[in-house]
Amino acid sequence: MQEKETMEKKTPEQSSQVSRFSKFTDRFKKKSPEEQANDMTSDSTESSQNQAKNFHNRFKQRDSKNYTNTQGNTQTDTQSNTNQGQKNFEKRRWQGKNPHAQHNKAQNDESINGIREVRDVNEKGNLGLHKDLKRGVEANEKIQRQSLNAHNKLNLNTKASVRITPLGGLGEIGGNITVIETQDSAIVIDVGMSFPNEDMHGVDILVPDFSYLFAIKDKIAAVIITHAHEDHIGAVPYLFKLLQFPIYGTPLPLGMIGSKFDEHGLKKFRSFFKIVEKRKPIKIGAFEVEWINITHSIIDASALAIRTEAGVIIHTGDFKIDHTPVDNLPTDLHRLAHYGEEGVMLLLSDSTNSHRSGVTPSEASVGPTFETLFKQAQGRVIMSTFSSNIHRVYQAITHGLKYNRKVAVIGRSMEKNLELARELGYIDLPQNIFIEAHEVEKYPDEEVLIVTTGSQGETMSALYRMATDEHRHIKIKPSDMVIISAKAIPGNEGSVSTVLNFLMKAGAKVAYQDFSEIHVSGHAAQEEQKLMLRLVKPKFFLPVHGEYNHIARHKQTAIACGVMEKNILLMEDGDQIEVNPNYMKKVRSVKNGKTYIDNQINRQIENDVVLDRQALASDGIVIISAKISKDRKILETKITSYGLVADKEDKGFEKEMNDTLEFVVKNFKADGFNAKNLENEVHNTFKRHIFKKVKKYPTIVPMIYVV
Ligand SMILES: [Zn+2]
Ligand SMILES: [Zn+2]
């Protein structure tokens, strides 16, 4: 036998191999179970125990390094430990000490350093083995369950608590603003605006009611910004006209707030800006805040980790979990997991897309759609999207460049945002690819890309004006390919439809929802919400950003991901929630609401003005002017109505109203016959009379002169 010959000329190393081999064969020839057991325990017990100890120490060492040096060279540490472990393993193997050898000395159910021995190697059946394996299953399940219960790491003995008060962003989409406060310190997270309903006539934007901030202004340490969308920063200038606090944020949001301050004449308040770095916890008031990179439909967005005396709070801001973002800066899952492992008391998470199953596609998935469309385009390409979606604009421009097109960016907000993103170095595009709107005509159609605003059908936007032939330089042509890389925000469907009608009437080829990935959302669908919940594994959960139905759906997702139902609250604006590691409860409601803003003059419109406009719009107006003598003769009258009866019925209506006036004057009681009392009586009588006739309560304006 070839093998045997080699074995006989043995080196010291080989000798141990031989002895092991012979022991192995001998055992099967003649040894009793007891003898076998003795053989196996002789030196392998010690070796396996040492080995386990080694492993244990190694993990201990690695763990402590991981926790103290979260951003350091843990990878290298782990690497060298593993290498060392591998070397030890090899060494023992060649010494003939089989590190995998088992022994059955353990007589109790305990594992030793994570290893459980098989107790009866000689049993005939598998009953005993299966018992041992089952103990292993139970132990592993227990360990996993414990790891899911990271909130058990919360300090249940603390008396400290935190209060959370959303002043906007709940019961609505947009207008996000949330106060987080302790006894003597507070931070305000985001100060966003929202859009008015259709019945808020002449109102351009809505700004949160700041009354509560006035009430606690002395303890507000800062405004904290998550990202640069209007529904998170749009109301900052309006707050700053009333109250000023330091504003902490990453560069893009502060850049965009900066240009708002320029427009509002608040330039001097730039001194309040604090530019933060991600992954660096910063002490702000009684809090320590860390900005965590998150993917969204705008660059430089963040989630927040807020360390309080009571426990850690994670606020996701707006997010999706995009593994292949255009800038290759994905969501910092590691930091979220880090806090999750440490133990998170409370999670506040974005509910915008909580009805949507699956995963929101990556921003990068729009690229292939652009490719298809740009390839087909014969004439100009006109791409319209949200002005803040820099990566979408960037993707369109890179496709334009690929197909040798010059780029005209048209629309003030988009020009401004793109310029800022280029200046700050978020994207890199050479200046010589850009042309002005008035230069477009100088180039052949197939060499032009127009990137523009108006994807929501806004009548003031560049796209709308191009489509309706009102734009100074650009007119839609039948050879144009128009790409609407957006989806109508609820409420805007009508205006988007209108602009589509105009574009198609002008003969343009329009790509809107014909491709599933012509636009992707910036908000997490259910699977991403689940990933967030599993990474952070909070004890308490407050779904935010959304109407009631959105947060209620998010609650279901959270329950499916192991958050206890009693630990979830559905908030409304103004609710004040108190949280401590032991409980979460609503403690009171604070004043909240909206202030109406006229964007043309950047000023507030008082509530009664808006109410008047609503009443006028829905029920019309009646103006009654009359000159009456003291002896109750009606000398002169003029009764006019608007929005109540058709012009052709005006005469008849006026006659009837005159009769009513006569009736009032005739029946007025003797004392107090003066203009003021008459006006009151006219108002009430007309109100009743008109309602009987047309079922409307118009605004009634009596002007009575007693002479
Ligand atoms: Zn938002
Ligand atoms: Zn957003």
XYZ file of C-alpha atoms and ligand atoms in Angstrom:
709
model
C 0.000 0.000 0.000
C 1.494 3.231 -1.141
C 0.048 5.135 1.769
C 1.475 2.896 4.387
C 4.971 3.239 3.031
C 4.851 6.981 3.269
C 3.526 6.784 6.777
C 6.366 4.659 7.906
C 8.885 7.315 6.997
C 7.189 9.742 9.242
C 8.094 13.268 10.142
C 7.205 14.447 13.666
C 4.126 16.122 12.253
C 3.011 13.017 10.477
C 3.479 10.844 13.519
C 0.540 12.416 15.271
C -1.500 11.882 12.152
C -0.608 8.234 12.150
C -1.478 7.751 15.775
C -4.818 9.416 15.171
C -5.468 7.283 12.182
C -4.605 4.075 14.024
C -6.675 5.080 17.030
C -9.579 5.686 14.690
C -9.325 2.280 13.014
C -8.597 0.448 16.299
C -11.703 1.902 17.833
C -13.884 0.423 15.214
C -12.175 -2.926 15.575
C -12.423 -3.556 19.235
C -13.047 -0.766 21.695
C -15.924 -0.514 24.136
C -18.011 2.637 24.329
C -16.239 3.677 27.552
C -12.872 3.287 25.971
C -13.980 5.289 22.968
C -15.153 8.054 25.193
C -11.844 8.083 27.005
C -9.978 8.274 23.745
C -11.945 11.201 22.554
C -11.654 13.212 25.715
C -7.955 12.681 26.253
C -6.605 15.879 24.791
C -9.324 17.181 22.533
C -11.370 18.370 25.500
C -8.705 20.732 26.539
C -8.109 21.846 23.030
C -11.751 22.541 22.330
C -12.124 24.424 25.586
C -9.093 26.539 24.854
C -10.328 27.103 21.433
C -13.702 28.222 22.708
C -12.008 30.514 25.184
C -9.946 31.934 22.373
C -12.997 32.566 20.297
C -14.760 34.112 23.216
C -11.923 36.486 23.973
C -11.608 37.362 20.385
C -15.250 38.287 20.137
C -15.109 40.178 23.372
C -12.194 42.153 22.101
C -13.813 42.784 18.791
C -17.074 43.841 20.382
C -15.499 46.390 22.611
C -13.549 47.797 19.705
C -16.689 47.986 17.666
C -18.505 49.955 20.257
C -15.805 52.392 21.174
C -14.568 53.037 17.690
C -17.622 53.095 15.520
C -16.022 54.699 12.543
C -12.521 53.411 12.930
C -10.681 50.438 11.612
C -12.921 47.724 12.928
C -12.672 45.957 9.637
C -8.934 45.592 9.961
C -9.259 44.456 13.580
C -11.736 41.830 12.594
C -9.600 40.814 9.684
C -6.484 40.257 11.780
C -8.447 38.409 14.448
C -9.882 36.116 11.859
C -6.470 35.534 10.351
C -5.062 34.725 13.759
C -7.954 32.375 14.412
C -7.373 30.637 11.144
C -3.661 30.216 12.002
C -4.446 28.738 15.436
C -6.879 26.410 13.828
C -4.341 25.234 11.270
C -1.693 24.805 13.943
C -3.889 22.643 16.130
C -5.002 20.630 13.178
C -1.446 19.822 12.225
C -0.674 19.001 15.818
C -3.357 16.387 15.539
C -5.659 18.133 17.940
C -8.899 18.116 16.065
C -10.624 21.367 17.005
C -13.941 19.923 15.901
C -13.647 16.861 18.106
C -16.582 16.624 20.454
C -16.770 15.279 23.961
C -19.738 14.281 26.025
C -18.592 15.359 29.425
C -21.201 18.087 29.690
C -23.899 16.613 31.823
C -26.149 19.615 32.103
C -28.066 21.624 29.524
C -25.658 24.526 29.539
C -23.550 25.290 26.530
C -19.934 26.140 27.140
C -19.024 29.385 25.442
C -21.745 28.914 22.882
C -20.958 25.285 22.182
C -23.228 22.418 23.191
C -21.945 18.854 23.273
C -23.705 15.700 22.114
C -24.085 13.677 25.285
C -24.586 10.124 24.242
C -22.582 9.208 21.201
C -23.342 5.535 21.513
C -27.092 5.505 21.615
C -28.757 3.219 19.110
C -31.482 5.564 17.915
C -31.489 9.322 17.474
C -33.666 10.258 20.434
C -30.827 11.575 22.572
C -29.149 13.345 19.694
C -32.410 15.000 18.768
C -32.855 16.105 22.373
C -29.442 17.762 22.252
C -30.185 19.362 18.893
C -33.527 20.589 20.190
C -31.795 22.251 23.122
C -29.640 23.976 20.527
C -32.725 25.119 18.619
C -34.266 26.492 21.802
C -31.063 28.259 22.791
C -30.713 29.851 19.352
C -34.285 30.995 19.274
C -33.893 32.535 22.706
C -30.776 34.374 21.624
C -32.468 35.727 18.506
C -35.520 36.848 20.442
C -33.303 38.585 22.935
C -31.503 40.415 20.145
C -34.845 41.595 18.768
C -35.649 42.948 22.186
C -32.893 45.520 22.019
C -35.294 47.936 23.671
C -34.695 45.945 26.840
C -31.414 47.792 26.866
C -33.325 50.988 27.647
C -32.841 52.433 31.079
C -36.150 51.547 32.710
C -35.133 53.263 35.942
C -34.851 56.713 34.474
C -37.417 59.318 35.450
C -36.484 61.411 32.421
C -39.047 61.843 29.665
C -39.324 63.635 26.344
C -42.301 65.288 24.720
C -43.050 65.159 21.005
C -45.430 67.708 19.464
C -46.147 67.752 15.737
C -47.357 71.222 14.704
C -47.779 70.175 11.073
C -47.401 67.174 8.790
C -50.107 64.997 10.339
C -53.590 64.811 8.892
C -51.997 66.279 5.782
C -49.185 65.715 3.314
C -46.633 68.492 3.797
C -46.107 71.301 6.280
C -43.834 69.224 8.480
C -42.756 70.659 11.823
C -42.220 68.784 15.084
C -41.085 69.952 18.500
C -39.027 67.644 20.697
C -38.591 68.924 24.217
C -37.563 68.153 27.749
C -38.347 70.165 30.895
C -35.974 72.940 29.945
C -34.762 72.379 26.415
C -36.372 72.022 22.993
C -35.514 71.537 19.332
C -37.759 72.117 16.337
C -37.413 69.563 13.541
C -38.121 71.066 10.097
C -40.279 74.116 9.427
C -42.200 73.247 6.289
C -44.976 74.786 4.262
C -47.959 73.169 2.607
C -50.319 73.976 -0.234
C -53.822 75.355 0.171
C -57.056 73.569 -0.706
C -58.956 74.763 -3.710
C -61.388 76.735 -1.528
C -58.634 78.882 0.012
C -58.981 81.548 -2.651
C -55.972 83.694 -3.349
C -53.810 81.756 -0.902
C -50.517 80.529 -2.349
C -48.982 78.665 0.562
C -49.775 77.654 4.122
C -47.372 78.138 6.987
C -47.778 76.463 10.393
C -49.199 78.429 13.301
C -46.176 79.318 15.446
C -48.105 80.128 18.666
C -46.678 77.139 20.513
C -43.121 78.105 19.557
C -43.772 81.557 21.033
C -44.973 79.904 24.233
C -41.759 77.868 24.657
C -39.349 80.184 22.852
C -36.991 80.562 25.795
C -36.096 76.913 25.830
C -35.760 76.371 22.073
C -32.113 75.604 21.384
C -32.308 75.220 17.610
C -34.141 74.427 14.425
C -32.969 71.104 12.972
C -33.392 70.510 9.227
C -33.598 67.021 7.666
C -33.676 67.963 3.973
C -34.345 70.764 1.512
C -37.886 70.031 0.300
C -40.363 72.879 0.608
C -42.564 70.874 2.977
C -39.583 70.825 5.383
C -37.922 74.245 4.889
C -40.539 76.380 3.101
C -41.774 78.141 6.227
C -38.353 78.933 7.740
C -38.328 82.567 6.486
C -41.797 83.162 7.960
C -40.636 81.815 11.318
C -37.510 83.965 11.189
C -39.529 87.138 10.683
C -41.004 86.389 14.125
C -38.445 84.357 16.066
C -34.808 83.478 15.444
C -32.950 80.332 16.476
C -29.755 78.682 15.250
C -30.504 76.453 12.223
C -28.564 73.184 12.023
C -28.475 71.301 8.744
C -26.317 69.787 6.037
C -25.104 72.073 3.205
C -27.879 71.757 0.578
C -30.797 72.564 2.908
C -28.903 75.529 4.356
C -27.979 76.685 0.843
C -31.635 76.619 -0.147
C -32.744 78.357 3.042
C -30.018 80.899 2.273
C -31.556 81.801 -1.061
C -34.991 82.081 0.581
C -33.499 84.477 3.107
C -32.128 86.564 0.223
C -35.609 86.801 -1.307
C -37.214 87.726 1.998
C -34.597 90.311 2.935
C -33.317 88.168 5.812
C -29.720 87.874 4.612
C -28.327 88.982 7.967
C -29.796 85.904 9.635
C -27.308 83.691 7.793
C -25.249 84.056 10.948
C -27.682 81.561 12.512
C -26.618 78.782 10.102
C -24.729 75.824 11.567
C -23.404 73.503 8.863
C -23.225 69.956 10.207
C -21.405 66.786 9.206
C -23.115 63.435 8.997
C -22.145 60.658 11.428
C -20.985 63.250 13.992
C -23.270 63.551 17.013
C -23.609 67.214 17.972
C -24.663 68.575 21.342
C -27.654 70.882 20.960
C -29.426 71.968 24.134
C -30.237 68.888 26.192
C -29.932 66.712 23.089
C -27.242 65.079 21.041
C -28.192 64.978 17.377
C -26.600 62.934 14.607
C -27.458 63.397 10.934
C -27.578 60.035 9.147
C -27.416 59.886 5.350
C -30.659 58.745 3.790
C -31.834 58.455 0.178
C -34.806 60.478 -1.028
C -35.924 62.425 -4.103
C -33.543 65.233 -3.195
C -29.841 65.023 -2.532
C -28.267 65.505 0.884
C -31.240 64.215 2.921
C -30.871 62.923 6.464
C -32.483 60.901 9.156
C -31.791 62.014 12.722
C -30.600 60.118 15.763
C -31.504 62.194 18.798
C -29.993 61.101 22.079
C -31.981 62.302 25.089
C -31.687 61.560 28.775
C -34.696 59.242 28.446
C -33.366 57.313 25.463
C -32.539 57.458 21.772
C -35.098 58.760 19.266
C -34.716 58.069 15.546
C -36.536 60.382 13.130
C -36.311 59.112 9.548
C -37.196 62.408 7.869
C -38.455 61.608 4.358
C -36.774 58.520 2.976
C -36.593 55.618 0.623
C -33.912 52.957 0.746
C -32.122 53.229 -2.566
C -29.193 50.846 -2.835
C -28.021 52.345 -6.137
C -28.481 56.106 -5.831
C -27.048 58.275 -8.593
C -24.324 59.701 -6.323
C -23.534 56.256 -4.904
C -24.200 57.486 -1.379
C -26.812 54.966 -0.187
C -28.802 55.099 3.031
C -26.431 54.685 5.959
C -27.970 51.417 7.111
C -25.003 50.792 9.365
C -25.662 53.794 11.581
C -29.337 52.909 11.823
C -28.379 49.348 12.755
C -25.842 50.664 15.239
C -28.523 52.580 17.100
C -30.914 49.651 16.776
C -28.393 47.417 18.475
C -27.792 50.003 21.173
C -31.532 50.204 21.885
C -33.917 52.810 20.473
C -36.733 54.167 22.619
C -38.788 55.771 19.841
C -38.955 55.777 16.052
C -40.756 58.426 13.989
C -40.971 57.233 10.386
C -42.200 58.547 7.025
C -45.677 57.196 6.152
C -46.230 58.874 2.756
C -46.209 55.618 0.751
C -47.406 53.258 3.457
C -50.170 51.862 1.209
C -47.679 50.851 -1.457
C -46.480 47.256 -1.275
C -43.008 46.152 -2.316
C -40.035 48.415 -2.811
C -39.811 51.868 -4.384
C -37.529 51.498 -7.419
C -34.121 53.127 -7.391
C -33.628 56.593 -8.846
C -31.181 54.909 -11.227
C -34.044 52.929 -12.797
C -35.209 56.104 -14.552
C -31.982 56.066 -16.610
C -32.993 53.233 -18.983
C -36.365 54.918 -19.624
C -34.589 58.140 -20.544
C -32.279 56.107 -22.771
C -35.227 54.608 -24.698
C -36.898 57.981 -25.137
C -33.778 59.950 -26.057
C -32.923 57.301 -28.638
C -36.349 57.673 -30.275
C -36.455 61.461 -30.229
C -36.229 63.082 -33.656
C -36.604 66.736 -32.668
C -36.136 68.545 -29.372
C -36.438 66.723 -26.061
C -38.265 68.637 -23.330
C -38.009 66.999 -19.912
C -40.060 68.286 -17.017
C -39.749 67.224 -13.383
C -39.768 68.622 -9.828
C -37.240 71.445 -9.660
C -35.628 70.025 -6.523
C -34.925 66.576 -7.966
C -31.330 67.322 -8.945
C -30.480 63.710 -9.721
C -33.392 63.432 -12.154
C -32.265 66.604 -13.913
C -28.713 65.312 -13.880
C -29.751 62.004 -15.455
C -31.660 63.817 -18.203
C -28.685 66.062 -18.884
C -26.217 63.161 -19.110
C -28.517 61.501 -21.661
C -28.746 64.782 -23.542
C -24.962 64.955 -23.675
C -24.750 61.370 -24.878
C -26.970 62.285 -27.812
C -25.075 65.513 -28.558
C -27.663 67.924 -27.295
C -27.103 71.326 -25.752
C -29.041 71.922 -22.560
C -31.383 74.801 -21.800
C -32.611 74.863 -18.205
C -35.801 76.923 -18.082
C -37.723 77.789 -14.928
C -36.399 79.952 -12.139
C -36.510 77.435 -9.282
C -34.868 74.723 -11.364
C -32.130 77.061 -12.596
C -31.454 78.138 -9.032
C -31.370 74.607 -7.606
C -29.138 73.261 -10.361
C -26.751 76.158 -10.011
C -26.517 75.639 -6.255
C -25.920 71.882 -6.663
C -23.156 72.569 -9.179
C -21.568 75.283 -7.071
C -21.522 73.072 -3.991
C -20.081 70.197 -6.017
C -22.948 67.718 -5.670
C -22.900 67.270 -9.442
C -20.258 67.980 -12.030
C -21.320 69.409 -15.397
C -19.219 71.642 -17.671
C -20.520 75.163 -18.302
C -20.208 74.947 -22.095
C -23.083 72.464 -22.462
C -25.625 75.016 -21.296
C -27.451 77.469 -23.537
C -29.977 80.167 -22.723
C -33.643 79.957 -23.667
C -33.211 82.672 -26.295
C -30.395 80.680 -27.932
C -32.470 77.527 -28.461
C -33.634 78.616 -31.919
C -30.031 78.893 -33.098
C -29.544 75.121 -32.787
C -31.050 72.321 -34.873
C -33.934 70.674 -32.990
C -32.150 67.340 -32.634
C -29.339 69.096 -30.782
C -31.489 70.590 -28.046
C -32.584 69.340 -24.643
C -34.845 71.588 -22.598
C -35.102 70.786 -18.900
C -37.949 72.615 -17.286
C -40.443 73.051 -14.453
C -44.202 72.605 -14.649
C -44.611 68.866 -14.195
C -47.577 69.587 -11.903
C -49.324 71.665 -14.557
C -48.707 74.928 -12.695
C -50.117 77.715 -14.836
C -47.199 80.043 -14.065
C -44.612 77.419 -15.037
C -42.399 77.422 -18.104
C -43.911 74.216 -19.526
C -47.457 75.563 -19.265
C -46.448 78.761 -20.989
C -44.647 76.842 -23.758
C -47.720 74.649 -24.246
C -50.097 77.610 -24.409
C -47.860 79.634 -26.681
C -47.207 82.232 -24.008
C -43.490 81.618 -23.560
C -41.250 84.331 -24.884
C -38.733 81.996 -26.524
C -40.085 78.463 -26.740
C -43.161 77.253 -28.580
C -44.142 73.580 -28.692
C -43.634 71.959 -32.126
C -45.063 68.686 -33.479
C -41.537 67.248 -33.641
C -40.963 67.783 -29.876
C -40.734 64.869 -27.473
C -42.019 65.949 -24.052
C -41.116 63.763 -21.083
C -43.123 64.372 -17.912
C -40.882 62.686 -15.352
C -43.252 63.110 -12.416
C -46.574 62.019 -11.065
C -49.440 64.353 -10.205
C -49.454 65.096 -6.485
C -52.984 64.407 -5.139
C -55.024 67.499 -5.949
C -52.972 68.375 -9.031
C -54.420 65.731 -11.372
C -56.666 68.264 -13.065
C -53.942 70.760 -13.859
C -51.561 68.038 -15.084
C -54.318 66.817 -17.379
C -54.802 70.358 -18.677
C -51.158 70.826 -19.600
C -51.150 67.374 -21.283
C -54.122 68.509 -23.377
C -52.285 71.637 -24.498
C -49.082 69.752 -25.302
C -50.889 67.155 -27.350
C -53.022 69.733 -29.155
C -49.770 71.409 -30.172
C -48.829 68.063 -31.722
C -45.971 67.091 -29.411
C -45.203 63.479 -28.590
C -45.758 63.195 -24.842
C -44.356 60.485 -22.567
C -46.053 60.562 -19.181
C -47.104 57.397 -17.403
C -46.510 55.226 -20.462
C -43.389 53.841 -18.767
C -43.473 52.505 -15.236
C -40.068 53.964 -14.486
C -40.363 57.333 -16.165
C -40.675 58.562 -12.589
C -39.954 56.937 -9.239
C -41.125 58.039 -5.824
C -38.834 59.404 -3.134
C -40.685 57.660 -0.316
C -40.339 54.203 1.181
C -42.850 51.516 0.220
C -43.793 48.825 2.736
C -40.698 46.645 2.367
C -38.442 49.648 3.021
C -40.572 50.721 5.974
C -40.133 47.201 7.292
C -36.375 47.314 6.827
C -36.300 50.577 8.782
C -38.400 49.063 11.580
C -36.240 45.945 11.734
C -32.976 47.882 11.747
C -34.047 50.355 14.396
C -36.302 47.931 16.362
C -37.803 50.689 18.473
C -39.812 50.123 21.614
C -42.260 52.919 20.733
C -43.391 53.983 17.282
C -44.996 57.178 15.965
C -45.805 57.020 12.255
C -45.499 60.554 10.803
C -45.804 62.463 7.502
C -49.240 61.608 6.239
C -52.953 61.764 6.606
C -54.705 59.498 9.095
C -55.083 56.639 6.614
C -51.361 56.689 5.814
C -50.214 56.556 9.430
C -52.848 53.925 10.286
C -51.516 51.690 7.506
C -47.954 52.260 8.683
C -49.067 51.139 12.133
C -50.131 47.764 10.677
C -46.729 47.366 9.029
C -45.017 48.138 12.326
C -47.092 45.565 14.201
C -46.143 42.977 11.563
C -42.521 43.883 12.282
C -42.786 43.191 15.983
C -43.685 46.573 17.485
C -46.357 46.058 20.124
C -49.692 47.608 19.246
C -49.960 49.381 22.588
C -46.617 51.036 21.873
C -47.872 52.828 18.754
C -49.829 56.099 18.765
C -51.514 57.792 15.814
C -51.027 61.525 16.255
C -52.775 64.613 14.991
C -51.231 68.040 14.686
C -51.057 69.653 18.113
C -51.020 66.388 20.067
C -48.353 66.365 22.739
C -46.935 62.911 23.404
C -44.794 62.086 26.413
C -42.301 59.232 26.151
C -40.206 57.475 28.760
C -38.664 53.980 28.388
C -41.643 52.628 30.355
C -44.548 54.395 28.677
C -45.797 56.584 25.853
C -48.981 58.628 26.222
C -50.748 61.705 24.953
C -50.615 64.386 27.626
C -52.373 67.377 26.027
C -53.091 69.335 22.864
C -51.443 72.617 21.951
C -52.602 75.376 19.606
C -51.921 74.599 15.994
C -53.248 75.519 12.579
C -52.225 77.314 9.425
C -51.376 80.829 8.462
C -52.314 81.822 4.912
C -49.640 83.408 2.767
C -49.944 85.450 -0.407
C -46.760 84.625 -2.294
C -46.890 87.687 -4.518
C -46.193 89.943 -1.574
C -44.754 87.286 0.794
C -47.272 88.388 3.388
C -49.873 86.848 5.605
C -53.549 86.903 4.700
C -55.741 87.078 7.802
C -58.123 84.196 8.372
C -61.259 86.326 8.082
C -60.190 87.456 4.622
C -60.044 83.848 3.480
C -63.372 83.067 5.156
C -64.968 86.052 3.416
C -63.617 84.874 0.075
C -64.993 81.406 0.698
C -68.438 82.784 1.565
C -68.436 85.070 -1.481
C -67.396 82.222 -3.752
C -69.998 79.767 -2.580
C -73.016 81.981 -1.793
C -72.602 85.341 -3.513
C -73.350 88.829 -2.200
C -76.325 91.213 -1.897
C -75.774 94.942 -1.423
C -78.747 97.001 -0.203
C -78.361 100.724 -0.117
C -81.308 102.898 0.889
C -82.089 106.424 1.955
C -85.016 106.525 4.396
C -86.707 109.514 6.001
C -87.357 109.669 9.745
C -91.090 109.296 9.040
C -90.383 105.971 7.363
C -90.556 106.962 3.724
C -88.169 105.122 1.432
C -86.591 107.921 -0.577
C -84.043 106.058 -2.651
C -82.892 102.420 -2.998
C -80.416 100.408 -4.949
C -80.268 96.647 -4.462
C -77.519 94.744 -6.276
C -76.629 91.069 -6.119
C -73.689 89.034 -7.453
C -73.423 85.274 -7.748
C -77.018 84.687 -6.688
C -79.414 85.020 -9.646
C -78.822 85.190 -13.397
C -78.545 88.621 -14.969
C -81.857 88.200 -16.782
C -83.620 87.623 -13.467
C -82.021 90.630 -11.813
C -85.007 92.903 -12.312
C -87.491 90.505 -10.732
C -85.159 89.819 -7.848
C -84.625 93.517 -7.212
C -88.369 94.102 -7.118
C -88.887 91.344 -4.629
C -86.080 92.657 -2.447
C -87.548 96.137 -2.564
C -90.817 94.726 -1.255
C -88.907 93.028 1.549
C -87.230 96.320 2.438
C -90.557 98.106 2.514
C -91.930 95.422 4.808
C -89.014 95.848 7.202
C -89.321 99.623 7.330
C -93.090 99.556 7.813
C -93.008 97.008 10.614
C -90.038 98.406 12.494
C -90.983 99.147 16.107
C -91.216 102.767 17.176
C -88.173 103.206 19.387
C -84.648 102.890 18.058
C -85.522 103.783 14.481
C -81.972 104.530 13.401
C -79.560 103.379 10.693
C -77.758 100.843 12.820
C -80.876 99.063 14.062
C -82.403 99.147 10.627
C -79.298 97.620 9.098
C -79.465 94.764 11.602
C -83.092 94.123 10.880
C -82.529 94.296 7.119
C -79.669 91.818 7.433
C -81.714 89.263 9.363
C -84.877 89.545 7.327
C -83.061 89.370 4.001
C -81.078 86.394 5.191
C -84.244 84.438 6.027
C -86.035 85.531 2.918
C -83.211 84.742 0.486
C -82.568 81.360 2.054
C -86.255 80.480 1.620
C -86.023 81.435 -2.016
C -82.630 80.124 -3.251
C -81.284 78.018 -0.329
C -78.173 80.177 -0.023
C -76.753 82.423 2.668
C -75.139 85.220 0.659
C -73.046 87.922 2.241
C -75.565 90.724 2.935
C -74.282 94.299 2.968
C -76.982 96.787 4.123
C -76.141 100.490 3.877
C -79.030 102.470 5.321
C -79.077 106.249 5.657
C -81.817 107.800 7.783
C -82.304 111.435 6.831
Zn -41.777 65.678 3.039
Zn -39.015 65.287 1.108
